[in-house]
């Protein structure tokens, strides 16, 4: 019953006008900040760690802005899943670096599109897969009815979604070998077997090795992309990745990956997912960094 109700609420939200969704999202975000929610606490911890040059007032201000963007993402995403690629075309106001995307894909070497948790990453999957064949790894929701609805929305423009397991990675390898594209979210805290310590915002923490391994297998191209929230829509940014990502030295490759993510985050730090527990392996006076 709870699962059905959750799905029903998401489907209702999906019919809200984008302006109303974002307005409600901002209200939710302000509440999360005012109530010092777990998300707000984690956000402040991460911001303080990654921006040591900012004072407490500046950290609070950035956290307040971030919580509003978090709320907007939560409310606007169901609409993205429902409306699909045709609606998204009308909401993408500008595309920066389109020539980079087109030239790298046209080489037919396979293209890894690195998509950090910045802005609204759901936009990119639909926008890109309408233009090029794209296979992407995703973590299926545990609720089957929700998974069916989300997967259908994400595959609206022709994308092929595969689960985050060995078979899924195999499908991504096949797609890259055929010269197709894949989208990978690079800034999660991976299991120990799938990661290695590197530097992210001058903090040593575990970083995923999947992208490095795929490049080593296929010798494919890479770029980094984000869809930044603007008035009544989004702007898409494509940027080149630090060349060292192609290094056979895994440490150099992971450093280049994280450096490229940092450069993308600089476009709009308040739209980055600071509430995510990215530094789970850190200790604070002998205790876990996060409560």
mmCIF file of C-alpha atoms in Angstrom:
data_model
loop_
_atom_site.group_PDB
_atom_site.id
_atom_site.type_symbol
_atom_site.label_atom_id
_atom_site.label_comp_id
_atom_site.label_asym_id
_atom_site.label_seq_id
_atom_site.Cartn_x
_atom_site.Cartn_y
_atom_site.Cartn_z
ATOM 1 C CA UNK A 1 0.000 0.000 0.000
ATOM 2 C CA UNK A 2 2.860 2.361 0.874
ATOM 3 C CA UNK A 3 4.572 1.558 -2.427
ATOM 4 C CA UNK A 4 1.394 2.238 -4.378
ATOM 5 C CA UNK A 5 0.867 5.533 -2.549
ATOM 6 C CA UNK A 6 4.470 6.658 -3.218
ATOM 7 C CA UNK A 7 4.084 5.955 -6.921
ATOM 8 C CA UNK A 8 0.713 7.717 -7.008
ATOM 9 C CA UNK A 9 2.201 10.844 -5.403
ATOM 10 C CA UNK A 10 5.058 10.901 -7.935
ATOM 11 C CA UNK A 11 2.599 10.569 -10.826
ATOM 12 C CA UNK A 12 0.493 13.430 -9.474
ATOM 13 C CA UNK A 13 3.579 15.648 -9.078
ATOM 14 C CA UNK A 14 4.494 14.792 -12.670
ATOM 15 C CA UNK A 15 1.474 16.804 -13.861
ATOM 16 C CA UNK A 16 2.443 20.011 -12.042
ATOM 17 C CA UNK A 17 3.612 22.898 -14.271
ATOM 18 C CA UNK A 18 7.382 23.289 -14.067
ATOM 19 C CA UNK A 19 7.027 26.667 -12.327
ATOM 20 C CA UNK A 20 4.805 25.185 -9.640
ATOM 21 C CA UNK A 21 7.128 22.197 -9.187
ATOM 22 C CA UNK A 22 10.106 24.430 -8.680
ATOM 23 C CA UNK A 23 8.204 26.745 -6.358
ATOM 24 C CA UNK A 24 7.159 23.835 -4.157
ATOM 25 C CA UNK A 25 10.683 22.446 -4.361
ATOM 26 C CA UNK A 26 12.131 25.693 -3.052
ATOM 27 C CA UNK A 27 9.692 25.629 -0.140
ATOM 28 C CA UNK A 28 10.722 22.071 0.651
ATOM 29 C CA UNK A 29 14.377 23.046 0.457
ATOM 30 C CA UNK A 30 13.916 25.977 2.824
ATOM 31 C CA UNK A 31 12.205 23.648 5.275
ATOM 32 C CA UNK A 32 15.068 21.163 5.035
ATOM 33 C CA UNK A 33 17.481 23.985 5.823
ATOM 34 C CA UNK A 34 15.406 25.567 8.615
ATOM 35 C CA UNK A 35 14.834 22.225 10.342
ATOM 36 C CA UNK A 36 18.551 21.391 10.090
ATOM 37 C CA UNK A 37 17.623 18.130 8.400
ATOM 38 C CA UNK A 38 20.099 15.285 7.908
ATOM 39 C CA UNK A 39 20.560 16.470 4.317
ATOM 40 C CA UNK A 40 21.400 20.001 5.471
ATOM 41 C CA UNK A 41 23.818 18.698 8.114
ATOM 42 C CA UNK A 42 25.670 16.544 5.588
ATOM 43 C CA UNK A 43 25.690 19.397 3.086
ATOM 44 C CA UNK A 44 27.338 21.760 5.591
ATOM 45 C CA UNK A 45 29.914 19.142 6.568
ATOM 46 C CA UNK A 46 30.893 18.549 2.940
ATOM 47 C CA UNK A 47 30.976 22.241 2.064
ATOM 48 C CA UNK A 48 33.138 23.064 5.097
ATOM 49 C CA UNK A 49 35.537 20.285 4.089
ATOM 50 C CA UNK A 50 35.711 21.169 0.398
ATOM 51 C CA UNK A 51 35.679 24.972 0.718
ATOM 52 C CA UNK A 52 37.921 25.732 3.720
ATOM 53 C CA UNK A 53 38.344 29.300 2.468
ATOM 54 C CA UNK A 54 34.645 30.080 3.106
ATOM 55 C CA UNK A 55 33.495 31.382 6.490
ATOM 56 C CA UNK A 56 30.516 29.984 8.417
ATOM 57 C CA UNK A 57 28.090 32.553 7.001
ATOM 58 C CA UNK A 58 29.133 31.767 3.431
ATOM 59 C CA UNK A 59 28.799 28.019 4.083
ATOM 60 C CA UNK A 60 25.290 28.549 5.479
ATOM 61 C CA UNK A 61 24.302 30.652 2.474
ATOM 62 C CA UNK A 62 25.577 28.035 0.015
ATOM 63 C CA UNK A 63 23.822 25.274 1.976
ATOM 64 C CA UNK A 64 20.554 27.244 1.910
ATOM 65 C CA UNK A 65 20.807 27.609 -1.873
ATOM 66 C CA UNK A 66 21.692 23.928 -2.247
ATOM 67 C CA UNK A 67 18.687 22.761 -0.252
ATOM 68 C CA UNK A 68 16.415 24.789 -2.542
ATOM 69 C CA UNK A 69 17.953 23.158 -5.604
ATOM 70 C CA UNK A 70 17.595 19.733 -3.981
ATOM 71 C CA UNK A 71 13.893 20.402 -3.464
ATOM 72 C CA UNK A 72 13.492 21.553 -7.052
ATOM 73 C CA UNK A 73 15.168 18.391 -8.347
ATOM 74 C CA UNK A 74 12.821 16.208 -6.312
ATOM 75 C CA UNK A 75 9.724 17.953 -7.649
ATOM 76 C CA UNK A 76 10.738 18.447 -11.285
ATOM 77 C CA UNK A 77 12.162 14.973 -11.981
ATOM 78 C CA UNK A 78 8.816 13.091 -12.079
ATOM 79 C CA UNK A 79 7.678 15.544 -14.750
ATOM 80 C CA UNK A 80 10.844 14.839 -16.760
ATOM 81 C CA UNK A 81 10.103 11.109 -16.644
ATOM 82 C CA UNK A 82 6.486 11.675 -17.739
ATOM 83 C CA UNK A 83 6.994 14.288 -20.455
ATOM 84 C CA UNK A 84 10.054 12.795 -22.119
ATOM 85 C CA UNK A 85 12.396 14.024 -24.823
ATOM 86 C CA UNK A 86 10.047 16.180 -26.918
ATOM 87 C CA UNK A 87 9.180 18.361 -23.925
ATOM 88 C CA UNK A 88 12.829 18.470 -22.883
ATOM 89 C CA UNK A 89 13.803 19.840 -26.297
ATOM 90 C CA UNK A 90 11.677 22.907 -25.585
ATOM 91 C CA UNK A 91 13.175 23.312 -22.114
ATOM 92 C CA UNK A 92 16.858 23.135 -23.054
ATOM 93 C CA UNK A 93 17.616 26.823 -23.528
ATOM 94 C CA UNK A 94 21.208 26.562 -24.689
ATOM 95 C CA UNK A 95 23.893 23.942 -25.311
ATOM 96 C CA UNK A 96 27.538 24.787 -24.678
ATOM 97 C CA UNK A 97 30.272 22.644 -26.209
ATOM 98 C CA UNK A 98 27.986 20.860 -28.666
ATOM 99 C CA UNK A 99 30.868 20.715 -31.156
ATOM 100 C CA UNK A 100 32.937 18.777 -28.598
ATOM 101 C CA UNK A 101 30.179 16.208 -28.136
ATOM 102 C CA UNK A 102 29.569 15.779 -31.865
ATOM 103 C CA UNK A 103 33.236 15.570 -32.880
ATOM 104 C CA UNK A 104 34.130 12.991 -30.237
ATOM 105 C CA UNK A 105 31.129 10.789 -31.006
ATOM 106 C CA UNK A 106 31.715 10.973 -34.777
ATOM 107 C CA UNK A 107 35.121 9.351 -34.303
ATOM 108 C CA UNK A 108 33.219 6.095 -33.592
ATOM 109 C CA UNK A 109 35.685 5.035 -30.898
ATOM 110 C CA UNK A 110 32.947 4.859 -28.292
ATOM 111 C CA UNK A 111 32.145 7.746 -25.972
ATOM 112 C CA UNK A 112 31.901 7.782 -22.184
ATOM 113 C CA UNK A 113 29.838 10.760 -21.044
ATOM 114 C CA UNK A 114 30.757 11.515 -17.447
ATOM 115 C CA UNK A 115 27.696 13.002 -15.723
ATOM 116 C CA UNK A 116 28.271 14.336 -12.189
ATOM 117 C CA UNK A 117 25.389 14.829 -9.742
ATOM 118 C CA UNK A 118 25.051 18.462 -10.779
ATOM 119 C CA UNK A 119 21.887 20.253 -11.909
ATOM 120 C CA UNK A 120 19.445 17.619 -13.170
ATOM 121 C CA UNK A 121 21.228 14.631 -14.694
ATOM 122 C CA UNK A 122 17.943 13.045 -15.817
ATOM 123 C CA UNK A 123 17.770 15.698 -18.550
ATOM 124 C CA UNK A 124 21.035 14.550 -20.119
ATOM 125 C CA UNK A 125 20.066 10.922 -20.585
ATOM 126 C CA UNK A 126 16.941 11.848 -22.523
ATOM 127 C CA UNK A 127 18.555 14.667 -24.514
ATOM 128 C CA UNK A 128 21.629 12.659 -25.536
ATOM 129 C CA UNK A 129 19.879 9.361 -26.299
ATOM 130 C CA UNK A 130 17.604 11.152 -28.764
ATOM 131 C CA UNK A 131 20.724 11.954 -30.787
ATOM 132 C CA UNK A 132 23.038 8.954 -30.428
ATOM 133 C CA UNK A 133 22.747 5.297 -29.362
ATOM 134 C CA UNK A 134 23.302 5.236 -25.601
ATOM 135 C CA UNK A 135 23.570 2.441 -23.026
ATOM 136 C CA UNK A 136 23.736 3.463 -19.375
ATOM 137 C CA UNK A 137 24.079 1.704 -16.034
ATOM 138 C CA UNK A 138 21.458 2.457 -13.406
ATOM 139 C CA UNK A 139 20.377 1.202 -9.990
ATOM 140 C CA UNK A 140 16.787 -0.083 -10.307
ATOM 141 C CA UNK A 141 14.375 1.089 -7.582
ATOM 142 C CA UNK A 142 13.367 -1.759 -5.272
ATOM 143 C CA UNK A 143 9.664 -1.120 -5.924
ATOM 144 C CA UNK A 144 8.869 -2.918 -9.201
ATOM 145 C CA UNK A 145 6.000 -0.643 -10.241
ATOM 146 C CA UNK A 146 8.188 2.416 -9.616
ATOM 147 C CA UNK A 147 11.072 0.844 -11.518
ATOM 148 C CA UNK A 148 8.818 0.114 -14.502
ATOM 149 C CA UNK A 149 7.577 3.708 -14.600
ATOM 150 C CA UNK A 150 11.019 5.290 -14.148
ATOM 151 C CA UNK A 151 12.697 2.961 -16.666
ATOM 152 C CA UNK A 152 9.995 3.651 -19.232
ATOM 153 C CA UNK A 153 10.466 7.399 -18.770
ATOM 154 C CA UNK A 154 14.250 7.227 -18.974
ATOM 155 C CA UNK A 155 14.159 5.072 -22.103
ATOM 156 C CA UNK A 156 11.619 7.372 -23.757
ATOM 157 C CA UNK A 157 14.112 8.666 -26.340
ATOM 158 C CA UNK A 158 15.709 5.309 -27.086
ATOM 159 C CA UNK A 159 18.301 4.844 -24.319
ATOM 160 C CA UNK A 160 19.126 1.338 -23.170
ATOM 161 C CA UNK A 161 19.282 1.066 -19.363
ATOM 162 C CA UNK A 162 21.184 -1.842 -17.836
ATOM 163 C CA UNK A 163 21.490 -2.788 -14.138
ATOM 164 C CA UNK A 164 24.584 -1.996 -12.092
ATOM 165 C CA UNK A 165 26.062 -5.496 -12.153
ATOM 166 C CA UNK A 166 28.553 -7.558 -14.180
ATOM 167 C CA UNK A 167 26.055 -8.134 -16.979
ATOM 168 C CA UNK A 168 25.312 -4.411 -17.143
ATOM 169 C CA UNK A 169 29.012 -3.532 -17.428
ATOM 170 C CA UNK A 170 29.356 -6.157 -20.159
ATOM 171 C CA UNK A 171 26.543 -4.462 -22.106
ATOM 172 C CA UNK A 172 28.273 -1.092 -21.730
ATOM 173 C CA UNK A 173 31.519 -2.577 -23.056
ATOM 174 C CA UNK A 174 29.698 -3.972 -26.090
ATOM 175 C CA UNK A 175 28.089 -0.594 -26.781
ATOM 176 C CA UNK A 176 31.411 1.255 -26.552
ATOM 177 C CA UNK A 177 33.086 -1.322 -28.805
ATOM 178 C CA UNK A 178 30.396 -0.601 -31.424
ATOM 179 C CA UNK A 179 31.216 3.118 -31.234
ATOM 180 C CA UNK A 180 28.150 4.034 -29.177
ATOM 181 C CA UNK A 181 27.851 6.186 -26.046
ATOM 182 C CA UNK A 182 27.360 5.479 -22.374
ATOM 183 C CA UNK A 183 26.522 7.817 -19.498
ATOM 184 C CA UNK A 184 28.173 7.218 -16.114
ATOM 185 C CA UNK A 185 27.594 9.018 -12.793
ATOM 186 C CA UNK A 186 31.180 9.223 -11.489
ATOM 187 C CA UNK A 187 30.990 10.754 -8.024
ATOM 188 C CA UNK A 188 29.388 8.137 -5.812
ATOM 189 C CA UNK A 189 31.252 6.393 -2.984
ATOM 190 C CA UNK A 190 32.002 2.963 -4.503
ATOM 191 C CA UNK A 191 32.427 -0.397 -2.788
ATOM 192 C CA UNK A 192 36.049 -1.114 -1.850
ATOM 193 C CA UNK A 193 36.413 -3.617 -4.695
ATOM 194 C CA UNK A 194 35.319 -0.978 -7.234
ATOM 195 C CA UNK A 195 37.327 1.990 -6.008
ATOM 196 C CA UNK A 196 40.696 3.417 -5.127
ATOM 197 C CA UNK A 197 41.690 6.401 -3.005
ATOM 198 C CA UNK A 198 42.168 9.653 -4.907
ATOM 199 C CA UNK A 199 41.799 13.397 -4.270
ATOM 200 C CA UNK A 200 38.442 15.152 -4.608
ATOM 201 C CA UNK A 201 38.339 18.840 -3.647
ATOM 202 C CA UNK A 202 41.698 18.332 -1.906
ATOM 203 C CA UNK A 203 40.234 15.528 0.200
ATOM 204 C CA UNK A 204 41.546 11.962 -0.045
ATOM 205 C CA UNK A 205 38.627 9.584 -0.554
ATOM 206 C CA UNK A 206 37.616 6.483 -2.474
ATOM 207 C CA UNK A 207 36.853 7.057 -6.171
ATOM 208 C CA UNK A 208 35.263 4.691 -8.693
ATOM 209 C CA UNK A 209 37.642 2.874 -11.045
ATOM 210 C CA UNK A 210 35.026 1.794 -13.611
ATOM 211 C CA UNK A 211 35.719 4.616 -16.070
ATOM 212 C CA UNK A 212 39.480 3.997 -15.960
ATOM 213 C CA UNK A 213 38.916 0.288 -16.621
ATOM 214 C CA UNK A 214 36.533 0.927 -19.522
ATOM 215 C CA UNK A 215 38.998 3.313 -21.177
ATOM 216 C CA UNK A 216 41.727 0.703 -20.746
ATOM 217 C CA UNK A 217 39.595 -1.957 -22.440
ATOM 218 C CA UNK A 218 38.118 0.049 -25.319
ATOM 219 C CA UNK A 219 40.446 3.080 -25.785
ATOM 220 C CA UNK A 220 37.303 5.182 -26.116
ATOM 221 C CA UNK A 221 36.763 8.940 -25.911
ATOM 222 C CA UNK A 222 35.453 10.756 -22.838
ATOM 223 C CA UNK A 223 33.780 14.048 -22.053
ATOM 224 C CA UNK A 224 31.941 15.500 -19.079
ATOM 225 C CA UNK A 225 28.439 16.982 -19.147
ATOM 226 C CA UNK A 226 25.815 18.633 -16.948
ATOM 227 C CA UNK A 227 22.344 20.146 -17.276
ATOM 228 C CA UNK A 228 22.269 23.303 -15.146
ATOM 229 C CA UNK A 229 18.926 24.642 -13.937
ATOM 230 C CA UNK A 230 17.960 28.075 -15.341
ATOM 231 C CA UNK A 231 14.666 29.976 -15.557
ATOM 232 C CA UNK A 232 11.980 27.694 -17.083
ATOM 233 C CA UNK A 233 14.463 25.039 -18.153
ATOM 234 C CA UNK A 234 18.080 23.958 -18.302
ATOM 235 C CA UNK A 235 21.342 24.742 -20.060
ATOM 236 C CA UNK A 236 23.523 21.817 -21.139
ATOM 237 C CA UNK A 237 27.299 21.974 -20.853
ATOM 238 C CA UNK A 238 29.791 19.628 -22.542
ATOM 239 C CA UNK A 239 33.442 19.971 -21.549
ATOM 240 C CA UNK A 240 36.611 18.109 -22.389
ATOM 241 C CA UNK A 241 38.078 15.905 -19.695
ATOM 242 C CA UNK A 242 41.615 16.285 -18.353
ATOM 243 C CA UNK A 243 43.854 14.306 -20.758
ATOM 244 C CA UNK A 244 45.394 12.314 -17.917
ATOM 245 C CA UNK A 245 42.159 10.356 -17.621
ATOM 246 C CA UNK A 246 43.608 8.193 -20.423
ATOM 247 C CA UNK A 247 46.752 7.421 -18.416
ATOM 248 C CA UNK A 248 47.568 3.781 -17.740
ATOM 249 C CA UNK A 249 48.550 4.946 -14.245
ATOM 250 C CA UNK A 250 45.316 4.542 -12.304
ATOM 251 C CA UNK A 251 46.236 7.230 -9.772
ATOM 252 C CA UNK A 252 46.802 9.796 -12.529
ATOM 253 C CA UNK A 253 43.578 8.745 -14.263
ATOM 254 C CA UNK A 254 41.435 9.074 -11.124
ATOM 255 C CA UNK A 255 43.003 12.431 -10.255
ATOM 256 C CA UNK A 256 42.100 13.664 -13.747
ATOM 257 C CA UNK A 257 38.535 12.371 -13.355
ATOM 258 C CA UNK A 258 38.012 14.175 -10.061
ATOM 259 C CA UNK A 259 39.681 17.344 -11.331
ATOM 260 C CA UNK A 260 37.289 17.398 -14.289
ATOM 261 C CA UNK A 261 34.292 16.971 -11.963
ATOM 262 C CA UNK A 262 35.551 19.852 -9.807
ATOM 263 C CA UNK A 263 35.817 22.090 -12.884
ATOM 264 C CA UNK A 264 32.238 21.268 -13.833
ATOM 265 C CA UNK A 265 30.963 21.908 -10.291
ATOM 266 C CA UNK A 266 32.477 25.404 -10.474
ATOM 267 C CA UNK A 267 29.774 26.287 -13.020
ATOM 268 C CA UNK A 268 27.234 26.354 -10.200
ATOM 269 C CA UNK A 269 28.309 24.910 -6.819
ATOM 270 C CA UNK A 270 24.814 25.313 -5.337
ATOM 271 C CA UNK A 271 23.461 22.745 -7.823
ATOM 272 C CA UNK A 272 25.906 20.017 -6.795
ATOM 273 C CA UNK A 273 24.766 17.096 -4.616
ATOM 274 C CA UNK A 274 26.576 18.142 -1.432
ATOM 275 C CA UNK A 275 24.048 16.287 0.727
ATOM 276 C CA UNK A 276 25.482 12.976 -0.508
ATOM 277 C CA UNK A 277 27.874 11.224 1.901
ATOM 278 C CA UNK A 278 30.827 11.294 -0.477
ATOM 279 C CA UNK A 279 33.545 10.973 2.184
ATOM 280 C CA UNK A 280 32.398 7.887 4.083
ATOM 281 C CA UNK A 281 35.949 6.670 4.622
ATOM 282 C CA UNK A 282 36.987 9.777 6.588
ATOM 283 C CA UNK A 283 37.356 9.926 10.349
ATOM 284 C CA UNK A 284 36.678 12.979 12.531
ATOM 285 C CA UNK A 285 38.645 12.714 15.796
ATOM 286 C CA UNK A 286 38.552 8.953 15.500
ATOM 287 C CA UNK A 287 34.816 8.829 14.765
ATOM 288 C CA UNK A 288 32.956 8.401 11.514
ATOM 289 C CA UNK A 289 32.824 11.646 9.549
ATOM 290 C CA UNK A 290 29.048 11.371 9.156
ATOM 291 C CA UNK A 291 26.701 10.681 12.062
#
